[in-house]
Amino acid sequence: MGSYRAPILDLNLLPDPPFLLTPKIEPKIEPKIEPDEPAISPPFFPPPNPNPNPSLDVSDPDSTIPDEASIYSDFLRVSQLFFRLRPDLAPSVADPPPLPLPPPTTPSSSSSAALAVPPPPATPSPSASALVDPSAKPRKTPRSAEMVRVASMTPRDGLYFRAVTRRTRATYEALRLLLMRLDEREDTTLWGFGRRNRADLKAAALMGDRGMWLNRDRRIIGPIPGVHVGDLFFFRMELCVIGLHGMVQAGIDYVPATRTRGGQPIATSIIVSGGYEDDEDGGDVLVYTGHGGKEKNNHRPAFDQKLEGGNLALERSMYYGIEVRVIRGFKYERSPSGRVYVYDGLYRIHDFWLAVGKSGFNVFKYKLVRIPNQPEMGSSILRFAEAMKLDPVKARPLGGFMSFDISDRKENFPVLLFNDIDDDRTPMLFEYTVRPVYPPIMVQQYCGGCDCVGGCTEKQCGCAERNGGEFAYDSSGILIRGRPLVVECGRFCRCPLSCPNRVSQKGVRHRLEVFRSRETGWGVRSLDVIRAGEFICEFTGVILTRQQAEIVAMNGDSLVYPDRFPQRWVELGDVSQVLPDFGWQSSALVTVPSAPDFSIDVSTMRNVACYFSHSSNPNIMVQFVLFDHYDSSYPHVMLFALENVLPLTELSLDYGNGDGGDGWTVKSEVISEGE
């Protein structure tokens, strides 16, 4: 969770009016799989909620806005129809849904900072008319009013919650890509969704029906366990799924007054995305404009703002000294949504006032100051990475560059070499090769390839048939899910180079930098945002048979054994928790390779992949690919991203363990074994 530790604050000790108790989250013990449980069930997710609708309460005016609510509630309705058609996939319904909470009371508007907050209304007694009608539109369970703060967390707790968050995000992105693939095939009509091109909402709705949204049982003040400063997201719904920001579209997330025992609305997070012309973003100091005052589909204020809802919640958070999470949104052309959202840490509200905005209407402004001793803001890293791509020397005027392209123009983008620690120039001493060097007599299973002259389609392409009857990538070249083996169209195929089934053979797609690290020796980072499932590079060198490797290893040369890489590809695109029929064991994945029976000698020839650091919790995985031959014993070792990666984040790979050793026999100056 970074170097910052939130102070322990007992909200019961706050001045009048009385406030809600804020207990500490107790560390969770990682559940163990019992012997009679199937091995495919991951130990990360809690058991399904007895209520089949534990997601966003679309009927709550504080949860969303009307236009998003209508779309989202429609997806929830049709998802229920899907579970009626497939009751074997539906969660258990042991208990009836809870009674709905009373509607929130709108505080009185005011232009002064001093407020008289009304007490919470009395909860009406339950009656038969208050019960949910099974034939009515599904009503989602409201978010809990219990407010908690993470006071302390052990390293084990941090690893556990991080694993839960990563797995949930990976499931969301895999489900979104799968729904888009089904949309392209016009198969979503079988699900009752129809073709509406909002896979982000559909994926969130399905995960909500399976009880897989995180942090819905408590409203967390401060940092979210498992979410780090600098984490980036491509969709607003993903923020809702992990509990970082609970509003579908509103910029201020808060606990309404009707859901706190003290009758005080409290803000938990805000999103700064340039939606208001009066915002002033200085990084560590932010002047944030309250919400409201705008007509629908109009970004300019049309009337005065009122001190109610999220505006009042921000003022109350300032009064009690409660910090808020800040997420910044930017336009980003490589994002599937056109935007990227970055969590920038915790801020405190130091002042607020009513002012006349640029459009001539009264707006509320809040001055937020970032709490010190936190990791660097992800938004600052994004801006620095963009400056690096334009002019690396100007961005780093103090020097440290040893080469502006160690690939010598062999890659699509220059590969920088940066060392501001010592004079080590090891990466410049080897011949750079973008392709592995195969001995002429090693690979013999060639074929004529596909005969798709006008372009490949999944139903007609012979390579797609060898790939299980489908392409492994979407239209953007993203690997939809990991496989035992991916078959691409290659040099013997008659399809054009623009074929969607040609991705990894085209070389690197990102600007990479080899850098010197005090923790891991040599490492690699990207200047671009990398999406989960994107191709990074190929692991190259001189390919040796097992017998040749035994002889070469006696000389102490650097060897890498592909058969020792763990099968991390099963984590990419895994939607078995939501749709068991779409697991990697499905009939569509029929091509299973034999174990790779070769090693890669990088003692004389190598590429940038040789400098990826080792980690048992990596962000990069190995995917075997064939495109120039069909001998599954000698596949290409391709590297793909396991998760979304912020620029200048070190790329790590799990090299695995073998023969009781480290999993590789590479010298320490070539590949560093650092976490």
XYZ file of C-alpha atoms in Angstrom:
675
model
C 0.000 0.000 0.000
C 3.007 2.295 -0.305
C 4.974 4.028 2.390
C 1.980 6.044 3.641
C 0.055 4.654 6.608
C -3.281 6.277 7.376
C -3.626 7.493 10.969
C -6.027 5.573 13.168
C -9.117 7.729 13.607
C -12.057 6.801 15.822
C -15.036 8.606 14.316
C -16.950 8.170 17.581
C -14.659 10.808 19.102
C -15.637 13.461 16.578
C -17.654 16.446 17.868
C -21.428 16.586 17.887
C -23.402 15.209 16.083
C -22.576 11.614 16.971
C -20.933 9.669 14.203
C -20.564 6.116 13.006
C -18.046 3.761 14.556
C -15.092 3.023 12.290
C -13.725 -0.442 13.097
C -10.480 -1.825 11.767
C -10.611 -4.439 9.014
C -9.317 -7.672 10.486
C -6.731 -9.501 8.360
C -8.289 -12.258 6.282
C -6.839 -15.737 6.231
C -6.379 -17.077 2.746
C -8.905 -19.923 2.292
C -7.600 -23.386 1.541
C -8.980 -25.766 -1.077
C -10.392 -28.863 0.540
C -9.395 -32.227 -0.999
C -12.887 -32.819 -2.337
C -13.107 -29.393 -4.021
C -12.228 -29.072 -7.714
C -8.732 -27.742 -8.314
C -9.971 -25.128 -10.793
C -11.725 -23.104 -8.073
C -9.320 -20.271 -7.200
C -8.958 -19.388 -3.529
C -9.355 -15.667 -4.108
C -13.094 -14.930 -4.369
C -15.529 -15.005 -1.466
C -18.484 -17.403 -1.778
C -21.390 -16.201 -3.927
C -23.790 -13.825 -2.217
C -27.120 -15.463 -1.273
C -28.796 -12.495 -2.894
C -28.702 -12.939 -6.693
C -28.503 -9.177 -7.205
C -25.639 -7.816 -5.044
C -24.438 -5.163 -7.507
C -25.248 -1.506 -7.944
C -28.598 -0.255 -6.700
C -29.827 1.412 -9.870
C -32.959 2.650 -8.119
C -30.871 4.731 -5.713
C -30.534 8.307 -7.028
C -27.242 8.602 -5.141
C -25.752 5.629 -7.005
C -25.989 6.765 -10.595
C -27.653 9.231 -12.942
C -30.861 8.488 -14.875
C -29.406 7.906 -18.349
C -26.742 5.407 -17.150
C -29.197 3.783 -14.746
C -31.669 2.901 -17.494
C -28.958 1.263 -19.584
C -27.422 -0.549 -16.663
C -30.720 -1.773 -15.216
C -31.638 -3.195 -18.625
C -28.442 -5.244 -18.631
C -29.256 -6.469 -15.127
C -32.719 -7.516 -16.256
C -31.509 -9.533 -19.228
C -28.764 -11.122 -17.161
C -31.500 -12.490 -14.914
C -33.174 -13.931 -17.987
C -29.899 -15.608 -18.851
C -29.686 -17.257 -15.446
C -33.274 -18.439 -15.788
C -32.279 -20.174 -19.023
C -29.109 -21.551 -17.381
C -30.083 -22.255 -13.755
C -26.952 -24.372 -13.350
C -24.860 -21.180 -13.568
C -27.064 -19.068 -11.294
C -25.978 -18.354 -7.707
C -27.924 -19.914 -4.884
C -30.991 -18.028 -3.598
C -31.295 -19.297 -0.054
C -32.635 -16.097 1.538
C -35.068 -13.468 0.220
C -33.610 -10.086 -0.801
C -33.358 -7.579 2.059
C -35.874 -4.809 2.471
C -35.037 -1.617 0.564
C -33.674 1.287 2.584
C -35.691 4.493 2.808
C -34.953 7.068 0.090
C -32.247 9.625 0.967
C -33.281 13.018 2.246
C -31.883 15.981 0.327
C -30.145 18.427 2.688
C -31.169 22.058 2.564
C -29.167 24.120 0.120
C -26.989 26.871 1.518
C -24.284 29.255 0.382
C -22.522 29.264 3.751
C -19.916 26.886 5.082
C -21.799 26.515 8.396
C -24.529 23.884 8.043
C -27.400 22.622 10.127
C -27.675 19.010 9.086
C -31.106 17.473 9.739
C -31.282 14.201 11.702
C -31.798 10.989 9.735
C -35.434 10.047 9.107
C -36.918 7.123 10.994
C -36.896 3.798 9.167
C -40.464 2.647 8.380
C -41.539 -0.653 9.841
C -41.505 -3.613 7.460
C -44.752 -4.470 5.794
C -45.952 -6.945 3.230
C -46.005 -4.248 0.562
C -42.314 -3.572 1.148
C -41.277 -7.064 0.105
C -39.745 -7.449 -3.340
C -42.094 -8.847 -5.945
C -40.321 -11.741 -7.725
C -41.955 -10.775 -11.003
C -40.803 -7.157 -10.774
C -37.581 -5.750 -12.173
C -34.542 -6.989 -10.152
C -33.526 -4.616 -7.392
C -29.875 -4.532 -6.469
C -28.774 -4.704 -2.841
C -27.718 -1.239 -1.593
C -24.125 -0.735 -0.602
C -23.423 -1.127 3.090
C -23.450 1.906 5.376
C -20.755 0.451 7.609
C -17.736 2.723 7.291
C -14.307 1.290 8.012
C -10.686 2.293 7.660
C -7.668 0.092 7.059
C -5.534 0.997 10.069
C -2.668 -1.430 9.481
C -1.826 -4.322 7.217
C 0.892 -6.962 7.319
C 2.872 -7.852 4.173
C 0.944 -11.115 3.977
C -2.355 -9.217 4.083
C -1.117 -6.894 1.348
C -0.211 -9.799 -0.922
C -3.560 -11.461 -0.313
C -5.677 -8.385 -1.080
C -3.489 -7.550 -4.070
C -4.075 -11.031 -5.466
C -7.831 -10.690 -4.957
C -7.903 -7.327 -6.731
C -5.730 -8.484 -9.643
C -7.837 -11.599 -10.140
C -11.081 -9.592 -10.098
C -9.735 -7.071 -12.608
C -8.441 -9.842 -14.849
C -11.855 -11.535 -14.786
C -13.601 -8.273 -15.660
C -11.321 -7.559 -18.634
C -11.506 -11.161 -19.867
C -15.285 -11.132 -19.658
C -15.465 -7.793 -21.474
C -13.282 -9.088 -24.331
C -15.303 -12.297 -24.559
C -18.570 -10.352 -24.771
C -17.109 -8.172 -27.501
C -16.053 -11.306 -29.399
C -19.555 -12.740 -29.074
C -20.956 -9.383 -30.149
C -18.868 -9.508 -33.322
C -20.192 -12.997 -34.031
C -23.759 -11.878 -33.247
C -23.891 -14.553 -30.551
C -24.982 -12.229 -27.736
C -28.594 -12.512 -28.907
C -28.458 -15.997 -27.384
C -27.758 -14.361 -24.036
C -30.686 -11.958 -24.274
C -28.406 -8.914 -24.426
C -28.684 -8.007 -28.084
C -26.018 -5.995 -29.850
C -25.545 -2.733 -27.935
C -21.739 -2.522 -27.877
C -21.439 -1.826 -24.140
C -19.435 -4.844 -23.095
C -18.062 -2.908 -20.099
C -21.546 -2.643 -18.601
C -22.480 -6.189 -19.535
C -19.363 -7.614 -17.893
C -20.001 -5.651 -14.682
C -23.623 -6.798 -14.585
C -22.705 -10.466 -14.952
C -20.030 -10.195 -12.256
C -22.515 -8.457 -9.983
C -25.007 -11.274 -10.391
C -22.294 -13.712 -9.316
C -21.436 -11.664 -6.229
C -17.943 -10.795 -7.480
C -17.904 -7.044 -6.848
C -15.357 -6.129 -4.183
C -15.765 -3.897 -1.109
C -19.561 -3.857 -1.245
C -20.022 -5.064 2.333
C -18.245 -2.025 3.809
C -17.651 1.561 2.774
C -13.892 2.006 3.071
C -12.485 5.403 4.009
C -8.932 5.944 2.775
C -6.866 3.386 0.863
C -8.534 0.317 -0.649
C -6.761 -2.971 0.190
C -5.190 -4.397 -2.951
C -5.239 -1.103 -4.900
C -1.910 0.714 -5.202
C -1.191 4.332 -6.023
C -0.502 4.440 -9.760
C -2.916 1.662 -10.751
C -4.625 2.512 -14.028
C -7.997 1.574 -15.457
C -9.671 1.921 -18.845
C -13.347 1.872 -17.801
C -15.387 3.609 -15.106
C -17.258 0.375 -14.416
C -13.976 -1.274 -13.463
C -13.611 1.298 -10.683
C -17.052 0.286 -9.424
C -16.301 -3.434 -9.600
C -13.255 -3.182 -7.304
C -14.848 -0.568 -5.032
C -12.408 2.261 -5.695
C -15.179 4.611 -6.876
C -18.790 3.477 -6.584
C -20.528 5.965 -8.888
C -21.150 4.911 -12.485
C -20.834 8.447 -13.833
C -20.925 11.018 -11.007
C -17.551 12.451 -10.045
C -18.098 12.389 -6.257
C -18.628 9.104 -4.440
C -20.018 9.461 -0.931
C -22.089 7.829 1.778
C -25.482 9.600 1.881
C -26.739 11.089 5.131
C -29.617 8.599 5.275
C -27.114 5.729 5.422
C -25.000 6.990 8.311
C -26.077 6.817 11.926
C -25.063 10.396 12.554
C -26.922 11.773 9.544
C -23.724 13.142 8.004
C -22.832 12.527 4.331
C -19.148 11.624 3.939
C -17.182 11.700 0.656
C -14.957 8.721 -0.126
C -13.473 9.490 -3.575
C -13.568 11.909 -6.481
C -12.674 11.682 -10.163
C -10.905 14.617 -11.818
C -11.366 14.329 -15.572
C -11.764 17.881 -16.858
C -15.557 17.799 -16.777
C -15.776 21.246 -15.145
C -14.142 24.326 -16.596
C -13.430 25.833 -13.173
C -11.160 22.995 -11.969
C -7.519 23.907 -11.280
C -5.226 20.892 -11.170
C -1.743 21.549 -9.815
C -0.902 17.951 -8.986
C -0.276 17.963 -5.225
C -2.714 20.877 -4.832
C -6.096 20.605 -6.509
C -9.011 23.035 -6.693
C -12.015 20.836 -7.409
C -15.406 22.109 -8.535
C -18.494 20.563 -6.979
C -21.054 18.729 -9.035
C -24.387 19.954 -10.327
C -25.372 23.154 -12.055
C -25.252 21.615 -15.540
C -27.994 20.467 -17.813
C -27.928 17.002 -19.329
C -25.347 16.566 -22.113
C -23.976 20.045 -21.438
C -20.479 20.537 -19.990
C -20.971 24.209 -19.137
C -22.853 25.354 -15.989
C -26.430 26.469 -16.609
C -27.554 27.345 -13.055
C -26.177 27.750 -9.529
C -24.860 24.725 -7.655
C -26.444 23.672 -4.373
C -24.786 22.465 -1.199
C -26.318 19.019 -1.240
C -25.402 15.468 -2.163
C -21.733 15.106 -3.013
C -21.045 18.812 -2.467
C -22.274 18.581 1.110
C -20.326 15.344 1.611
C -17.066 17.050 0.610
C -17.753 19.878 3.072
C -18.453 17.383 5.876
C -15.262 15.472 5.066
C -13.336 18.739 5.376
C -15.039 19.492 8.721
C -14.075 16.096 10.178
C -10.624 15.989 8.517
C -11.394 12.804 6.575
C -9.237 12.159 3.494
C -10.640 11.257 0.065
C -9.255 9.149 -2.762
C -8.431 11.027 -5.962
C -8.638 9.395 -9.400
C -7.605 11.355 -12.469
C -8.944 10.684 -15.966
C -7.166 11.489 -19.235
C -7.810 11.056 -22.916
C -5.585 8.279 -24.248
C -5.669 7.088 -27.823
C -4.421 3.553 -27.071
C -7.195 2.958 -24.541
C -10.205 0.847 -25.651
C -12.491 3.479 -24.114
C -10.473 6.475 -25.312
C -9.645 7.381 -21.717
C -7.447 6.131 -18.899
C -8.081 6.544 -15.163
C -5.204 6.618 -12.657
C -5.436 6.366 -8.879
C -3.261 9.170 -7.470
C -3.596 8.559 -3.737
C -5.171 10.343 -0.752
C -5.929 14.059 -0.390
C -7.343 16.172 2.422
C -9.759 19.035 1.902
C -8.300 22.211 3.410
C -10.858 24.819 2.329
C -14.078 25.323 0.400
C -15.954 28.394 -0.786
C -18.723 29.605 -3.054
C -17.513 31.545 -6.094
C -18.788 32.819 -9.407
C -17.551 30.482 -12.141
C -16.383 31.306 -15.628
C -19.924 30.881 -16.944
C -21.352 33.403 -14.458
C -23.046 30.904 -12.119
C -22.245 30.110 -8.505
C -20.095 27.020 -8.038
C -18.586 25.398 -4.950
C -14.810 25.013 -4.956
C -12.740 22.736 -2.745
C -9.009 22.994 -2.150
C -7.449 19.534 -1.770
C -3.822 18.925 -0.753
C -2.139 15.565 -1.280
C -1.035 13.776 1.892
C 2.790 13.487 1.911
C 4.916 10.315 1.981
C 2.883 8.492 -0.662
C 4.209 6.850 -3.856
C 4.576 9.066 -6.903
C 1.323 9.962 -8.636
C 0.477 7.833 -11.639
C -0.659 10.904 -13.554
C 2.806 12.465 -13.135
C 4.411 9.268 -14.406
C 2.133 9.311 -17.458
C 3.121 12.891 -18.283
C 6.818 12.163 -17.824
C 6.576 9.090 -20.067
C 4.949 11.171 -22.801
C 7.778 13.698 -22.536
C 10.295 10.856 -22.734
C 8.827 9.646 -26.016
C 9.122 13.115 -27.528
C 12.665 13.933 -26.366
C 14.384 11.629 -23.839
C 17.424 13.912 -23.473
C 15.281 16.926 -22.634
C 13.187 14.886 -20.190
C 16.352 13.633 -18.429
C 18.849 16.491 -18.736
C 21.250 15.014 -16.170
C 22.265 12.166 -18.452
C 22.575 8.467 -17.830
C 21.873 7.284 -21.370
C 24.395 4.829 -22.780
C 22.549 4.040 -26.001
C 19.457 5.355 -27.710
C 18.890 2.055 -29.516
C 20.704 -1.135 -28.543
C 18.741 -2.975 -31.266
C 20.516 -0.943 -33.958
C 17.203 -0.219 -35.744
C 16.232 -3.882 -35.865
C 13.098 -3.327 -33.766
C 10.057 -1.274 -34.729
C 10.893 1.212 -31.957
C 14.283 2.141 -30.453
C 15.276 0.263 -27.306
C 16.898 2.726 -24.890
C 19.725 1.835 -22.501
C 19.791 3.930 -19.312
C 22.201 3.628 -16.390
C 22.616 6.401 -13.832
C 24.044 4.087 -11.130
C 27.389 2.807 -12.430
C 29.406 2.312 -15.629
C 28.087 -1.164 -16.507
C 27.491 -1.453 -20.286
C 26.766 -5.197 -20.454
C 23.725 -5.019 -22.805
C 25.888 -3.348 -25.476
C 28.344 -6.263 -25.601
C 26.013 -8.752 -27.279
C 24.643 -9.109 -30.790
C 20.998 -8.105 -30.857
C 18.643 -10.503 -32.661
C 14.913 -10.016 -33.100
C 14.295 -13.647 -34.103
C 15.555 -16.905 -32.566
C 18.262 -18.659 -34.562
C 17.223 -22.221 -35.393
C 19.677 -24.859 -36.651
C 18.718 -25.860 -40.236
C 17.946 -29.491 -39.390
C 15.920 -28.866 -36.216
C 12.450 -27.900 -37.486
C 11.056 -30.035 -40.277
C 7.241 -29.801 -39.991
C 6.557 -27.113 -42.587
C 3.288 -26.790 -44.478
C 1.695 -24.669 -47.160
C -0.317 -22.496 -44.759
C -3.821 -21.182 -45.370
C -5.224 -20.254 -48.769
C -7.111 -17.081 -47.760
C -6.175 -14.794 -50.655
C -8.715 -12.063 -49.934
C -8.267 -12.156 -46.166
C -8.735 -14.647 -43.347
C -11.978 -15.402 -41.554
C -12.364 -17.758 -38.631
C -14.704 -20.073 -40.537
C -12.475 -20.475 -43.585
C -8.863 -20.055 -42.385
C -6.893 -23.269 -42.050
C -4.658 -21.727 -39.374
C -7.734 -20.787 -37.336
C -8.877 -24.407 -37.624
C -5.547 -25.552 -36.161
C -6.066 -22.898 -33.484
C -9.315 -24.502 -32.321
C -11.595 -22.878 -34.912
C -11.016 -19.251 -33.925
C -8.458 -16.462 -33.906
C -6.678 -15.917 -30.603
C -6.729 -12.106 -30.913
C -9.366 -9.412 -31.152
C -9.414 -6.690 -33.795
C -6.860 -4.640 -31.790
C -4.367 -7.493 -31.547
C -5.140 -8.250 -27.888
C -4.797 -11.880 -26.806
C -8.295 -12.699 -25.581
C -7.259 -15.619 -23.402
C -4.147 -17.646 -22.834
C -3.795 -20.997 -24.568
C -1.502 -23.989 -24.534
C -0.485 -22.920 -28.048
C -1.449 -20.123 -30.442
C -1.285 -20.736 -34.206
C -0.867 -17.632 -36.369
C -0.838 -17.242 -40.113
C 2.766 -17.184 -41.328
C 5.056 -16.819 -44.294
C 3.577 -19.857 -46.061
C 0.042 -18.416 -45.931
C -1.504 -16.478 -48.813
C -3.349 -13.960 -46.640
C -2.087 -10.329 -46.537
C 0.171 -8.979 -43.819
C -2.824 -7.104 -42.400
C -4.457 -10.410 -41.450
C -5.858 -10.212 -37.881
C -4.210 -13.554 -37.158
C -0.701 -12.054 -37.453
C 0.319 -10.280 -34.229
C 3.417 -11.505 -32.384
C 5.483 -12.040 -35.547
C 5.371 -8.307 -36.327
C 7.782 -7.346 -33.544
C 7.540 -5.039 -30.545
C 4.662 -2.572 -30.312
C 5.970 -0.444 -27.438
C 8.898 1.809 -26.630
C 11.049 -0.160 -24.209
C 13.962 0.887 -22.033
C 16.642 -1.311 -20.447
C 17.701 0.329 -17.177
C 20.025 -0.343 -14.271
C 18.324 -1.036 -10.931
C 19.823 -1.344 -7.468
C 17.290 -4.040 -6.571
C 17.172 -6.259 -9.678
C 20.347 -5.430 -11.607
C 19.208 -4.896 -15.173
C 15.513 -4.407 -15.799
C 13.066 -3.394 -18.533
C 10.258 -0.840 -18.500
C 7.955 0.633 -21.103
C 7.301 4.258 -22.005
C 3.784 3.324 -23.155
C 0.724 2.102 -21.328
C 0.484 -1.656 -21.881
C -2.911 -3.332 -21.924
C -3.502 -6.783 -20.510
C -3.087 -9.288 -23.344
C -0.852 -7.053 -25.467
C 2.232 -8.513 -27.096
C 5.552 -7.297 -25.643
C 8.377 -9.098 -27.448
C 9.819 -12.527 -28.222
C 12.446 -14.280 -26.104
C 15.259 -14.797 -28.624
C 18.705 -16.327 -28.814
C 20.317 -19.421 -30.327
C 18.025 -22.462 -30.141
C 19.722 -25.645 -28.906
C 18.474 -29.198 -28.564
C 18.591 -30.854 -25.184
C 21.796 -32.703 -26.078
C 23.450 -29.532 -27.361
C 22.387 -27.675 -24.226
C 24.085 -30.208 -21.972
C 27.379 -29.631 -23.771
C 27.051 -25.834 -23.845
C 26.058 -25.680 -20.160
C 29.386 -27.291 -19.238
C 31.123 -24.155 -20.546
C 29.089 -21.942 -18.194
C 27.151 -20.256 -21.005
C 23.797 -18.569 -20.353
C 20.839 -20.867 -21.088
C 17.088 -20.456 -20.658
C 14.774 -23.491 -20.649
C 11.247 -22.722 -21.963
C 9.732 -25.869 -20.421
C 10.419 -24.416 -16.960
C 8.272 -21.328 -17.442
C 5.096 -21.734 -15.306
C 1.784 -21.911 -17.171
C 0.781 -18.369 -16.308
C -1.250 -18.219 -19.506
C -4.154 -19.904 -17.678
C -4.625 -16.634 -15.747
C -5.179 -14.500 -18.845
C -8.788 -14.528 -20.010
C -10.048 -16.808 -17.262
C -13.834 -16.332 -16.917
C -14.550 -19.712 -15.353
C -15.883 -18.021 -12.209
C -18.640 -16.386 -14.254
C -19.033 -18.680 -17.278
C -17.578 -22.147 -16.650
C -18.221 -23.183 -20.269
C -15.603 -20.664 -21.452
C -12.628 -21.973 -19.497
C -9.362 -22.754 -21.240
C -10.252 -26.472 -21.039
C -13.155 -25.914 -23.469
C -13.371 -27.844 -26.708
C -12.311 -24.773 -28.716
C -8.734 -25.162 -27.431
C -7.858 -28.488 -28.997
C -4.216 -27.868 -29.916
C -2.062 -28.954 -26.990
C 1.696 -28.909 -27.666
C 4.197 -31.359 -26.355
C 6.689 -30.044 -23.814
C 9.279 -27.765 -25.494
C 12.419 -29.843 -25.888
C 15.010 -27.109 -26.403
C 16.883 -24.337 -24.653
C 17.780 -20.764 -25.628
C 21.449 -19.786 -25.565
C 21.768 -16.035 -24.882
C 25.493 -15.988 -24.236
C 26.304 -14.332 -27.600
C 22.980 -13.294 -29.191
C 19.953 -11.947 -27.366
C 17.286 -9.249 -27.296
C 15.557 -7.044 -24.744
C 13.632 -10.000 -23.226
C 16.819 -11.268 -21.557
C 16.714 -8.342 -19.097
C 13.219 -8.928 -17.701
C 13.544 -9.423 -13.938
C 12.182 -12.476 -12.150
C 9.121 -12.280 -9.912
C 6.778 -14.818 -8.378
C 3.954 -12.301 -8.950
C 4.767 -11.117 -12.489
C 2.983 -8.771 -14.868
C 4.284 -10.602 -17.974
C 3.629 -14.191 -19.067
C 4.974 -16.657 -21.652
C 2.702 -17.741 -24.519
C 3.919 -20.338 -27.034
C 3.172 -19.411 -30.672
C 3.652 -21.127 -34.057
C 3.579 -19.273 -37.374
C 6.508 -20.416 -39.561
C 6.317 -24.150 -38.834
C 4.034 -26.592 -37.018
C 6.461 -28.507 -34.803
C 4.987 -27.952 -31.332
C 8.257 -29.095 -29.741
C 9.948 -25.866 -30.930
C 7.399 -23.047 -30.510
C 8.264 -19.359 -30.382
C 8.486 -18.047 -26.808
C 6.317 -14.921 -26.916
C 5.791 -12.552 -23.987
C 2.389 -10.953 -23.329
C 1.126 -8.644 -20.570
C -0.873 -10.265 -17.770
C -2.348 -6.970 -16.572
C -2.528 -3.275 -17.409
C 0.937 -1.791 -16.848
C 1.652 1.857 -16.074
C 4.559 3.436 -18.010
C 7.999 3.186 -16.358
C 6.841 0.185 -14.299
C 9.384 -2.629 -14.269
C 8.302 -5.624 -16.350
C 8.698 -8.946 -14.561
C 8.498 -12.577 -15.606
C 8.195 -15.809 -13.644
C 11.068 -17.997 -14.823
C 9.849 -20.919 -12.712
C 11.758 -23.629 -10.878
C 13.325 -26.756 -12.270
C 15.638 -29.486 -11.013
C 15.513 -27.859 -7.592
C 17.383 -24.830 -8.921
C 16.448 -21.333 -9.957
C 14.651 -22.363 -13.151
C 17.426 -21.089 -15.390
C 21.197 -21.278 -15.643
C 21.803 -17.720 -16.748
C 24.596 -15.741 -15.145
C 23.550 -13.194 -12.556
C 24.676 -10.265 -14.679
C 22.336 -11.359 -17.473
C 19.101 -11.979 -15.612
C 18.684 -10.772 -12.063
C 16.575 -12.767 -9.666
C 14.808 -9.903 -7.936
C 11.256 -9.530 -6.793
